[in-house]
Short mmCIF file of C-alpha atoms in Angstrom, two decimals:
data_model
loop_
_atom_site.label_atom_id
_atom_site.label_comp_id
_atom_site.label_asym_id
_atom_site.label_seq_id
_atom_site.Cartn_x
_atom_site.Cartn_y
_atom_site.Cartn_z
CA MET A 1 8.79 -31.16 15.63
CA LYS A 2 5.68 -30.13 16.83
CA LYS A 3 3.89 -32.97 15.94
CA THR A 4 6.27 -35.49 17.14
CA VAL A 5 5.77 -33.50 20.53
CA ILE A 6 2.10 -33.75 20.37
CA ALA A 7 2.35 -37.60 19.78
CA LEU A 8 4.58 -37.92 22.79
CA ALA A 9 2.47 -35.87 25.31
CA ALA A 10 -0.51 -38.11 23.93
CA LEU A 11 1.95 -41.27 24.85
CA ILE A 12 2.29 -39.77 27.88
CA ILE A 13 -1.19 -38.95 28.90
CA ASN A 14 -1.76 -42.81 27.59
CA LEU A 15 0.41 -43.91 29.88
CA GLN A 16 -0.56 -42.32 32.72
CA ALA A 17 -4.11 -43.33 31.95
CA ALA A 18 -2.71 -46.84 31.87
CA CYS A 19 -1.20 -46.70 34.70
CA VAL A 20 -4.25 -45.12 36.93
CA ARG A 21 -6.21 -48.77 35.70
CA ILE A 22 -3.88 -51.04 36.38
CA ASP A 23 -2.23 -49.94 39.41
CA CYS A 24 1.06 -49.85 38.54
CA GLU A 25 4.00 -49.44 41.03
CA PRO A 26 5.22 -46.51 42.12
CA SER A 27 8.46 -46.44 40.29
CA VAL A 28 6.53 -46.65 36.92
CA ASN A 29 4.33 -44.07 37.95
CA MET A 30 7.65 -41.83 38.88
CA ALA A 31 9.20 -42.91 35.88
CA VAL A 32 6.02 -41.65 33.42
CA ILE A 33 6.21 -38.49 35.34
CA ASN A 34 9.87 -38.11 35.21
CA PHE A 35 9.53 -38.45 31.47
CA GLN A 36 6.52 -35.61 31.18
CA THR A 37 8.77 -33.75 32.82
CA THR A 38 11.81 -33.91 30.38
CA LEU A 39 9.42 -33.45 27.88
CA GLN A 40 7.85 -30.47 29.20
CA GLN A 41 11.84 -29.31 29.48
CA SER A 42 12.85 -30.32 26.07
CA THR A 43 9.89 -28.81 24.81
CA GLN A 44 10.32 -25.31 26.27
CA GLU A 45 13.90 -25.14 25.09
CA ILE A 46 12.84 -26.32 21.55
CA ASN A 47 10.40 -23.13 21.48
CA SER A 48 12.77 -20.85 22.81
CA LYS A 49 15.35 -21.99 20.15
CA LEU A 50 12.50 -21.77 17.50
CA ASN A 51 12.18 -18.57 18.57
CA THR A 52 14.98 -17.31 18.27
CA LEU A 53 15.07 -18.62 14.76
CA ASP A 54 11.89 -17.04 14.08
CA LYS A 55 13.65 -13.48 14.88
CA ASN A 56 16.81 -14.10 13.12
CA TYR A 57 14.72 -14.52 10.54
CA GLU A 58 12.97 -11.92 10.56
CA ALA A 59 15.82 -9.87 11.24
CA TYR A 60 17.58 -11.34 7.94
CA ASN A 61 14.18 -10.64 5.70
CA THR A 62 14.53 -6.74 7.55
CA ALA A 63 18.27 -6.64 6.12
CA LEU A 64 18.00 -7.78 2.57
CA ILE A 65 14.55 -5.88 2.00
CA ASN A 66 16.81 -2.67 3.56
CA ASN A 67 19.75 -3.96 1.41
CA ASN A 68 17.19 -4.33 -1.85
CA LYS A 69 15.76 -0.60 -1.55
CA LEU A 70 19.45 0.46 -1.30
CA TYR A 71 20.48 -1.44 -4.36
CA ASP A 72 17.78 0.02 -6.43
CA GLU A 73 18.20 3.75 -4.98
CA ASN A 74 21.96 2.76 -5.54
CA ILE A 75 20.75 2.61 -9.26
CA LYS A 76 18.89 5.85 -9.28
CA LEU A 77 21.80 8.01 -8.16
CA LYS A 78 24.08 6.14 -10.97
CA ALA A 79 21.60 7.38 -13.50
CA GLU A 80 21.05 10.82 -12.58
CA TYR A 81 24.83 10.94 -11.84
CA LEU A 82 25.51 9.67 -15.31
CA LEU A 83 23.10 12.54 -16.27
CA ILE A 84 24.56 15.25 -14.72
CA LEU A 85 28.00 13.81 -15.77
CA LYS A 86 26.61 13.73 -20.12
CA GLN A 87 25.06 17.71 -19.53
CA ILE A 88 28.31 18.35 -18.39
CA ASN A 89 30.01 17.26 -21.15
CA HIS A 90 27.42 18.61 -23.74
CA THR A 91 27.84 21.68 -21.76
CA MET A 92 31.72 21.85 -21.82
CA ALA A 93 31.73 21.03 -25.96
CA MET A 94 29.09 23.57 -26.37
CA ASN A 95 31.50 26.46 -24.54
CA LYS A 96 34.46 25.04 -26.35
CA ASN A 97 32.38 25.36 -29.62
CA GLU A 98 31.90 29.40 -28.83
CA ILE A 99 35.50 29.73 -27.66
CA LYS A 100 36.69 28.99 -31.23
CA GLU A 101 33.96 31.34 -32.61
#
């Protein structure tokens, strides 16, 4: 996209230079200037949309990283929970054996 804009900008510069050299009619000069203005406006709009996309991509990546961290933390908590549950079951079994004796 940027290469296209650069190529179009170079084309406009060449058109303007050619118009000066061959003394184009004012309407041709005006058409080149209008084209340049339109290109500049379009470029600004495209850059604005690209900046928005970049921000959205950064936000998505941040959310994904945070989600992965939460997932990892969840796995650790589940492992701790299972260990505690195992200890509780073991303690209950020992208490049950002590009561029988």
